[in-house]
Short mmCIF file of C-alpha atoms and ligand atoms in Angstrom, two decimals:
data_model
loop_
_atom_site.label_atom_id
_atom_site.label_comp_id
_atom_site.label_asym_id
_atom_site.label_seq_id
_atom_site.Cartn_x
_atom_site.Cartn_y
_atom_site.Cartn_z
CA MET O 1 0.00 0.00 0.00
CA GLY O 2 1.22 3.52 -0.84
CA LYS O 3 1.55 6.35 1.65
CA PRO O 4 -1.65 8.12 2.73
CA ARG O 5 -2.61 11.17 0.69
CA VAL O 6 -2.85 14.60 2.25
CA LEU O 7 -4.44 17.67 0.69
CA SER O 8 -4.82 21.15 2.11
CA GLY O 9 -4.82 24.75 1.00
CA VAL O 10 -4.82 28.41 2.02
CA GLN O 11 -6.59 31.31 0.33
CA PRO O 12 -4.43 34.05 -1.17
CA THR O 13 -6.28 36.78 0.72
CA GLY O 14 -4.07 39.12 2.73
CA ASN O 15 -1.04 38.30 4.80
CA LEU O 16 -0.88 34.89 6.40
CA HIS O 17 -0.94 35.09 10.18
CA LEU O 18 0.06 32.87 13.08
CA GLY O 19 -3.36 31.17 13.00
CA ASN O 20 -2.81 30.01 9.42
CA TYR O 21 0.73 28.95 10.23
CA LEU O 22 0.08 27.11 13.50
CA GLY O 23 -3.37 25.79 12.60
CA ALA O 24 -2.41 24.54 9.16
CA ILE O 25 0.96 25.00 7.42
CA ARG O 26 3.20 24.00 10.30
CA ASN O 27 1.27 20.76 10.67
CA TRP O 28 1.64 20.08 6.95
CA VAL O 29 5.39 20.49 7.31
CA ASP O 30 5.67 18.37 10.46
CA SER O 31 3.88 15.33 9.02
CA GLN O 32 4.81 15.60 5.35
CA TYR O 33 7.31 12.72 5.30
CA ASP O 34 4.64 10.23 6.36
CA SER O 35 2.40 10.97 3.38
CA GLU O 36 2.11 11.97 -0.27
CA ASN O 37 1.01 15.61 -0.16
CA PHE O 38 -0.79 18.12 -2.33
CA PHE O 39 -0.83 21.71 -1.12
CA CYS O 40 -2.76 24.20 -3.22
CA VAL O 41 -3.15 27.95 -3.21
CA VAL O 42 -6.93 28.19 -3.38
CA ASP O 43 -7.30 31.28 -5.54
CA LEU O 44 -10.81 30.37 -6.77
CA HIS O 45 -11.97 30.56 -3.16
CA ALA O 46 -10.41 34.01 -2.82
CA VAL O 47 -12.85 35.51 -5.34
CA THR O 48 -15.94 34.50 -3.39
CA VAL O 49 -15.70 37.96 -1.77
CA PRO O 50 -14.85 41.17 -3.65
CA HIS O 51 -11.17 41.23 -4.71
CA ASP O 52 -8.55 43.24 -6.58
CA PRO O 53 -7.15 41.29 -9.60
CA THR O 54 -3.58 42.64 -9.28
CA VAL O 55 -3.45 41.84 -5.60
CA LEU O 56 -4.84 38.33 -6.19
CA ALA O 57 -2.05 37.53 -8.67
CA GLU O 58 0.65 38.82 -6.29
CA ASN O 59 -0.81 37.06 -3.27
CA THR O 60 -1.09 33.75 -5.11
CA ARG O 61 2.66 33.70 -5.75
CA ALA O 62 3.42 34.98 -2.27
CA ILE O 63 1.47 32.12 -0.66
CA ALA O 64 3.21 29.52 -2.81
CA ALA O 65 6.56 31.04 -1.80
CA LEU O 66 5.50 30.96 1.86
CA TYR O 67 4.65 27.25 1.63
CA LEU O 68 8.25 26.65 0.53
CA ALA O 69 9.67 29.08 3.08
CA CYS O 70 7.79 27.34 5.91
CA GLY O 71 9.47 24.06 4.95
CA ILE O 72 7.27 22.24 2.43
CA ASP O 73 9.64 19.76 0.79
CA LEU O 74 9.10 19.06 -2.89
CA SER O 75 10.53 15.56 -2.54
CA CYS O 76 7.23 14.46 -0.96
CA SER O 77 4.89 17.39 -1.58
CA THR O 78 3.35 19.04 -4.63
CA ILE O 79 2.55 22.76 -4.58
CA PHE O 80 0.07 24.07 -7.14
CA VAL O 81 -2.45 26.79 -7.89
CA GLN O 82 -6.09 25.67 -7.76
CA SER O 83 -7.31 27.73 -10.75
CA GLN O 84 -4.66 26.13 -12.98
CA ILE O 85 -6.40 22.76 -12.67
CA SER O 86 -9.77 23.06 -14.36
CA ALA O 87 -10.97 19.79 -12.79
CA HIS O 88 -11.60 21.70 -9.51
CA ALA O 89 -14.30 23.90 -11.02
CA GLU O 90 -15.68 21.03 -13.07
CA LEU O 91 -16.02 18.61 -10.16
CA ALA O 92 -17.50 21.42 -8.05
CA TRP O 93 -20.29 21.72 -10.64
CA LEU O 94 -21.02 17.99 -10.52
CA LEU O 95 -21.01 18.03 -6.72
CA ASN O 96 -23.31 21.08 -6.72
CA CYS O 97 -25.90 18.97 -8.45
CA VAL O 98 -25.91 16.33 -5.70
CA THR O 99 -25.61 18.72 -2.72
CA PRO O 100 -28.88 19.83 -1.10
CA LEU O 101 -29.13 23.60 -0.78
CA ASN O 102 -29.97 23.42 2.91
CA TRP O 103 -26.61 21.72 3.64
CA LEU O 104 -24.91 24.91 2.47
CA GLU O 105 -27.31 27.34 4.08
CA ARG O 106 -26.40 26.05 7.53
CA MET O 107 -22.63 26.53 7.15
CA ILE O 108 -21.41 28.78 9.96
CA GLN O 109 -18.72 30.50 7.86
CA PHE O 110 -21.24 31.32 5.14
CA LYS O 111 -23.60 32.85 7.67
CA GLU O 112 -20.80 34.89 9.27
CA LYS O 113 -19.32 36.12 5.98
CA ALA O 114 -22.72 36.73 4.35
CA VAL O 115 -23.63 39.17 7.12
CA LYS O 116 -20.50 41.21 6.26
CA GLN O 117 -21.36 41.23 2.51
CA GLY O 118 -24.96 42.40 2.99
CA GLU O 119 -26.88 42.63 -0.30
CA ASN O 120 -23.82 41.75 -2.35
CA VAL O 121 -23.32 38.23 -1.09
CA SER O 122 -22.38 36.06 -4.09
CA VAL O 123 -23.59 32.61 -5.08
CA GLY O 124 -19.88 31.69 -4.97
CA LEU O 125 -19.74 32.39 -1.24
CA LEU O 126 -22.60 29.98 -0.61
CA ASP O 127 -20.89 27.43 -2.86
CA TYR O 128 -17.45 27.84 -1.24
CA PRO O 129 -17.67 24.54 0.72
CA VAL O 130 -18.61 22.54 -2.39
CA LEU O 131 -15.52 23.83 -4.20
CA MET O 132 -13.52 22.92 -1.11
CA ALA O 133 -15.02 19.41 -1.23
CA ALA O 134 -13.97 19.16 -4.89
CA ASP O 135 -10.40 20.21 -3.94
CA ILE O 136 -10.17 17.42 -1.41
CA LEU O 137 -12.04 14.65 -3.21
CA LEU O 138 -10.15 15.08 -6.50
CA TYR O 139 -6.95 13.91 -4.80
CA ASP O 140 -8.45 10.91 -2.97
CA ALA O 141 -7.16 12.55 0.20
CA ASP O 142 -7.01 10.40 3.34
CA ARG O 143 -6.27 13.35 5.63
CA VAL O 144 -6.96 17.07 5.50
CA PRO O 145 -4.90 19.09 8.00
CA VAL O 146 -6.70 22.33 8.86
CA GLY O 147 -7.55 24.60 11.78
CA GLU O 148 -10.62 24.05 13.95
CA ASP O 149 -12.73 26.54 11.96
CA GLN O 150 -12.77 24.19 8.95
CA LYS O 151 -14.26 21.24 10.80
CA GLN O 152 -17.79 21.83 9.54
CA HIS O 153 -16.58 22.13 5.93
CA LEU O 154 -14.78 18.80 6.27
CA GLU O 155 -17.88 17.12 7.65
CA LEU O 156 -19.78 18.44 4.65
CA THR O 157 -17.07 17.07 2.33
CA ARG O 158 -17.50 13.64 3.89
CA ASP O 159 -21.30 13.86 3.52
CA ILE O 160 -21.00 14.85 -0.15
CA ALA O 161 -18.59 11.98 -0.86
CA LEU O 162 -20.90 9.49 0.85
CA ARG O 163 -23.87 10.81 -1.12
CA VAL O 164 -22.04 10.45 -4.44
CA ASN O 165 -20.99 6.92 -3.49
CA HIS O 166 -24.51 6.07 -2.44
CA GLN O 167 -26.14 7.49 -5.58
CA PHE O 168 -23.62 6.40 -8.21
CA GLY O 169 -21.39 3.72 -6.70
CA THR O 170 -21.89 0.18 -5.53
CA GLU O 171 -20.51 -1.69 -2.55
CA ASP O 172 -17.62 -2.93 -4.67
CA LYS O 173 -17.16 0.30 -6.58
CA VAL O 174 -16.52 3.31 -4.38
CA ILE O 175 -16.40 6.50 -6.44
CA LEU O 176 -14.95 8.97 -3.95
CA LYS O 177 -12.66 8.40 -1.00
CA VAL O 178 -14.14 9.73 2.25
CA PRO O 179 -11.43 11.85 3.94
CA ASP O 180 -10.63 12.35 7.61
CA PRO O 181 -10.00 15.75 9.16
CA ALA O 182 -6.60 16.21 10.83
CA ILE O 183 -7.03 18.93 13.44
CA ARG O 184 -4.30 19.09 16.06
CA LYS O 185 -5.21 20.40 19.49
CA ALA O 186 -2.32 22.84 19.87
CA GLY O 187 -2.62 25.79 17.48
CA ALA O 188 -5.99 24.68 16.06
CA ARG O 189 -7.70 27.87 17.15
CA VAL O 190 -5.40 30.86 17.57
CA MET O 191 -7.31 33.80 18.96
CA SER O 192 -7.10 37.54 18.28
CA LEU O 193 -4.48 39.55 20.18
CA THR O 194 -7.06 42.21 20.95
CA ASP O 195 -9.90 39.91 22.03
CA GLY O 196 -9.22 36.40 23.30
CA THR O 197 -12.77 35.30 22.52
CA LYS O 198 -12.45 36.02 18.77
CA LYS O 199 -10.51 33.97 16.22
CA MET O 200 -7.34 35.53 14.77
CA SER O 201 -8.47 36.41 11.25
CA LYS O 202 -7.20 38.00 8.04
CA SER O 203 -10.44 39.95 7.77
CA ASP O 204 -10.23 41.66 11.18
CA PRO O 205 -9.93 45.40 10.36
CA SER O 206 -7.25 45.84 13.04
CA GLU O 207 -3.68 44.82 12.17
CA MET O 208 -3.02 44.78 15.92
CA SER O 209 -5.26 41.72 16.26
CA ARG O 210 -2.85 39.40 14.44
CA ILE O 211 0.82 38.65 13.91
CA ALA O 212 1.59 38.09 10.24
CA ILE O 213 4.24 35.53 9.32
CA LEU O 214 6.08 38.33 7.52
CA ASP O 215 5.86 40.93 10.32
CA SER O 216 9.18 42.57 11.19
CA PRO O 217 10.63 42.12 14.69
CA ASP O 218 9.54 45.68 15.53
CA GLU O 219 5.96 45.02 14.47
CA ILE O 220 5.87 41.81 16.49
CA ARG O 221 7.29 43.63 19.53
CA LYS O 222 4.71 46.40 19.23
CA LYS O 223 1.76 44.02 18.80
CA ILE O 224 2.66 41.81 21.75
CA LYS O 225 3.42 44.82 23.93
CA ARG O 226 -0.06 46.22 23.25
CA CYS O 227 -2.02 42.96 23.16
CA LYS O 228 -4.91 42.49 25.57
CA THR O 229 -4.11 40.84 28.92
CA ASP O 230 -5.67 40.89 32.39
CA PRO O 231 -4.63 42.21 35.80
CA VAL O 232 -4.06 38.75 37.34
CA ARG O 233 -0.56 37.62 38.33
CA GLY O 234 0.45 34.04 37.50
CA LEU O 235 -0.38 32.57 34.10
CA GLU O 236 -2.57 29.54 33.41
CA PHE O 237 -4.17 27.55 30.60
CA ASP O 238 -7.87 26.81 30.16
CA ASN O 239 -9.34 29.30 32.60
CA PRO O 240 -12.53 30.45 30.80
CA GLU O 241 -12.34 33.74 32.71
CA ARG O 242 -8.92 34.41 31.11
CA PRO O 243 -9.20 33.72 27.34
CA GLU O 244 -6.27 36.00 26.46
CA CYS O 245 -4.03 34.26 28.98
CA SER O 246 -4.80 30.82 27.56
CA ASN O 247 -4.28 32.04 24.00
CA LEU O 248 -0.91 33.73 24.64
CA LEU O 249 0.39 30.75 26.60
CA GLY O 250 -0.77 28.49 23.77
CA LEU O 251 1.13 30.62 21.27
CA TYR O 252 4.25 30.42 23.39
CA GLN O 253 3.82 26.66 23.72
CA VAL O 254 3.65 25.93 19.99
CA LEU O 255 6.23 28.51 18.96
CA SER O 256 8.73 27.18 21.50
CA ASN O 257 7.88 23.51 20.75
CA GLN O 258 7.10 22.63 24.34
CA THR O 259 4.38 20.62 26.01
CA GLN O 260 1.48 22.35 27.72
CA GLU O 261 2.65 20.95 31.08
CA ALA O 262 6.15 22.41 30.66
CA VAL O 263 4.80 25.84 29.75
CA ALA O 264 2.22 25.77 32.56
CA ALA O 265 5.01 25.04 35.05
CA GLU O 266 7.42 27.64 33.58
CA CYS O 267 4.85 30.44 33.57
CA ALA O 268 2.77 29.64 36.68
CA GLU O 269 4.39 32.41 38.75
CA MET O 270 5.06 34.92 35.97
CA GLY O 271 3.52 38.32 35.51
CA TRP O 272 2.82 39.83 32.09
CA GLY O 273 5.91 42.05 32.36
CA GLN O 274 8.08 38.95 32.34
CA PHE O 275 6.02 36.84 29.93
CA LYS O 276 5.51 39.32 27.09
CA PRO O 277 9.24 39.75 26.27
CA LEU O 278 9.60 35.95 26.40
CA LEU O 279 6.76 35.46 23.91
CA THR O 280 8.12 38.28 21.73
CA ASP O 281 11.61 36.77 21.50
CA THR O 282 10.16 33.31 20.82
CA ALA O 283 7.89 34.58 18.02
CA ILE O 284 10.70 36.59 16.39
CA ALA O 285 13.08 33.63 16.55
CA ALA O 286 10.48 31.23 15.10
CA LEU O 287 9.56 33.51 12.18
CA GLU O 288 13.01 34.84 11.30
CA PRO O 289 14.23 31.78 9.30
CA ILE O 290 10.91 31.62 7.39
CA GLN O 291 11.19 35.29 6.45
CA LYS O 292 14.79 34.87 5.30
CA LYS O 293 13.92 31.89 3.10
CA TYR O 294 10.86 33.69 1.73
CA ARG O 295 13.01 36.59 0.54
CA GLU O 296 15.48 34.20 -1.10
CA ILE O 297 12.66 32.44 -2.96
CA LEU O 298 11.16 35.70 -4.20
CA ASP O 299 14.60 36.82 -5.40
CA ASP O 300 14.52 33.96 -7.90
CA PRO O 301 11.12 34.16 -9.66
CA GLY O 302 12.19 31.52 -12.22
CA TYR O 303 12.44 28.97 -9.43
CA LEU O 304 8.88 29.60 -8.26
CA ASP O 305 7.61 29.41 -11.86
CA THR O 306 9.21 25.98 -12.22
CA VAL O 307 7.79 24.74 -8.90
CA LEU O 308 4.27 25.80 -9.90
CA LYS O 309 4.57 24.41 -13.43
CA ASP O 310 5.74 21.02 -12.13
CA GLY O 311 3.03 21.13 -9.48
CA GLN O 312 0.38 21.82 -12.08
CA ALA O 313 1.44 18.82 -14.16
CA LYS O 314 1.47 16.42 -11.19
CA ALA O 315 -1.79 17.68 -9.69
CA ASN O 316 -3.54 17.68 -13.05
CA GLU O 317 -2.81 14.02 -13.66
CA VAL O 318 -4.32 12.93 -10.34
CA ALA O 319 -7.27 15.33 -10.53
CA GLN O 320 -8.20 14.43 -14.09
CA ALA O 321 -8.25 10.71 -13.30
CA THR O 322 -10.70 11.27 -10.42
CA LEU O 323 -12.84 13.61 -12.48
CA ASN O 324 -13.10 11.00 -15.25
CA ARG O 325 -14.07 8.39 -12.67
CA VAL O 326 -16.88 10.58 -11.33
CA LYS O 327 -18.07 11.57 -14.80
CA ALA O 328 -18.18 7.98 -15.96
CA ALA O 329 -20.12 6.97 -12.83
CA MET O 330 -22.60 9.80 -13.38
CA GLY O 331 -23.24 8.75 -16.95
CA PHE O 332 -21.18 11.20 -18.98
CA SER O 333 -19.52 9.79 -22.05
CA LEU O 334 -15.79 10.50 -22.01
CA PRO O 335 -13.84 11.30 -25.17
CA GLY O 336 -12.36 8.15 -26.70
CA VAL O 337 -14.20 5.86 -24.28
P1 LIG J 401 -8.05 30.11 4.95
O1 LIG J 401 -7.08 30.76 4.04
O2 LIG J 401 -9.14 30.94 5.52
O3 LIG J 401 -7.30 29.41 6.15
C1 LIG J 401 -6.20 28.59 5.91
C2 LIG J 401 -5.95 27.64 7.06
O4 LIG J 401 -5.68 28.37 8.26
C3 LIG J 401 -6.52 27.88 9.31
N1 LIG J 401 -6.81 29.01 10.23
C4 LIG J 401 -6.60 28.97 11.55
N2 LIG J 401 -6.11 28.01 12.35
C5 LIG J 401 -6.00 28.30 13.67
N3 LIG J 401 -6.35 29.50 14.21
C6 LIG J 401 -6.86 30.48 13.44
N4 LIG J 401 -7.18 31.66 13.98
C7 LIG J 401 -7.00 30.24 12.03
N5 LIG J 401 -7.44 30.99 10.98
C8 LIG J 401 -7.32 30.21 9.89
C9 LIG J 401 -7.76 27.35 8.60
O5 LIG J 401 -8.45 26.42 9.41
C10 LIG J 401 -7.15 26.73 7.36
O6 LIG J 401 -6.69 25.43 7.63
N6 LIG J 401 -11.42 26.86 3.51
C11 LIG J 401 -9.96 26.86 3.70
C12 LIG J 401 -9.22 26.87 2.38
C13 LIG J 401 -9.44 25.62 1.55
C14 LIG J 401 -9.07 24.30 1.92
C15 LIG J 401 -9.42 23.49 0.80
C16 LIG J 401 -8.45 23.74 3.04
C17 LIG J 401 -10.01 25.56 0.32
N7 LIG J 401 -9.99 24.29 -0.14
C18 LIG J 401 -9.20 22.11 0.80
C19 LIG J 401 -8.25 22.36 3.05
C20 LIG J 401 -8.61 21.56 1.93
C21 LIG J 401 -9.58 28.06 4.56
O7 LIG J 401 -10.10 28.20 5.60
O8 LIG J 401 -8.65 28.91 4.09
#
């Protein structure tokens, strides 16, 4: 039996922050040698809300470069751009036709984002999770490493796969592989620096609410210095009265690669005046090598072009084979068949 397949992706919308890194990309890197991996830049998802075409093109390359800078190794992983593989949009259409509308209407992220869009909410935003299901199912993924906020979308993906199998497969002939989510406890839900009850998010209007992977040491220092804390001395995890405390300790834990027990013991007697510089130094030290590698990659645009071209070829082969399988099962006649 071959290695398990992994697929995941990030949208090229704005600067990636510590939530994206710790909830997703770092986990991809850590477990990549145990699997065969496909990591895509999901640019089709990025246009489900209003966007600027020039910025989209720049961000798409920047995210691919960040995957490499964070440590994605091309010997076991393929990096590609979603819109360059037409099978994603095509499978999404087929899945749309088997997905009940009310499954999409109850998606939490749709409801949250739709409120922000008001009258202008697009059909694409409602359909976002079906395109995500297509991304995953095209690669016969066994595991999908994501942050906690994507759990509902992964459950929907499983339901869609089961429905396709039920409607068009047989017991001996499974059409789509049903994937498992891979959500690690530590880093799965990084909270805002200005409000420990809100998720750290690219769409928060305040830059002070998040640390971007590409933030300079000065920016990181400033953000941690000003982040929300509480007047209590002694730091602890999992006290619901102290969401900021739990979040900042959690950040320190994952960025310093320690266990929760070790961090709880180290920080039990600390005040914020002692802890904040410690977290600042740890964050700067963790991000510095990524930033250095990112700049090196961007200095050689030809290299990134080659990575994405190779990625497109590899991803296309796998995706097209799955698409043909689904089309055949649904009764479409394939050219030359
Ligand atoms: P995006 O770009 O919104 O998020 C990318 C990844 O970052 C995780 N994440 C977080 N993790 C912990 N704490 C946070 N505050 C935080 N904010 C974001 C997300 O869970 C995600 O793993 N819908 C996906 C993109 C996508 C996708 C896919 C993922 C499209 N197709 C197929 C996996 C497989 C998303 O949330 O992108």
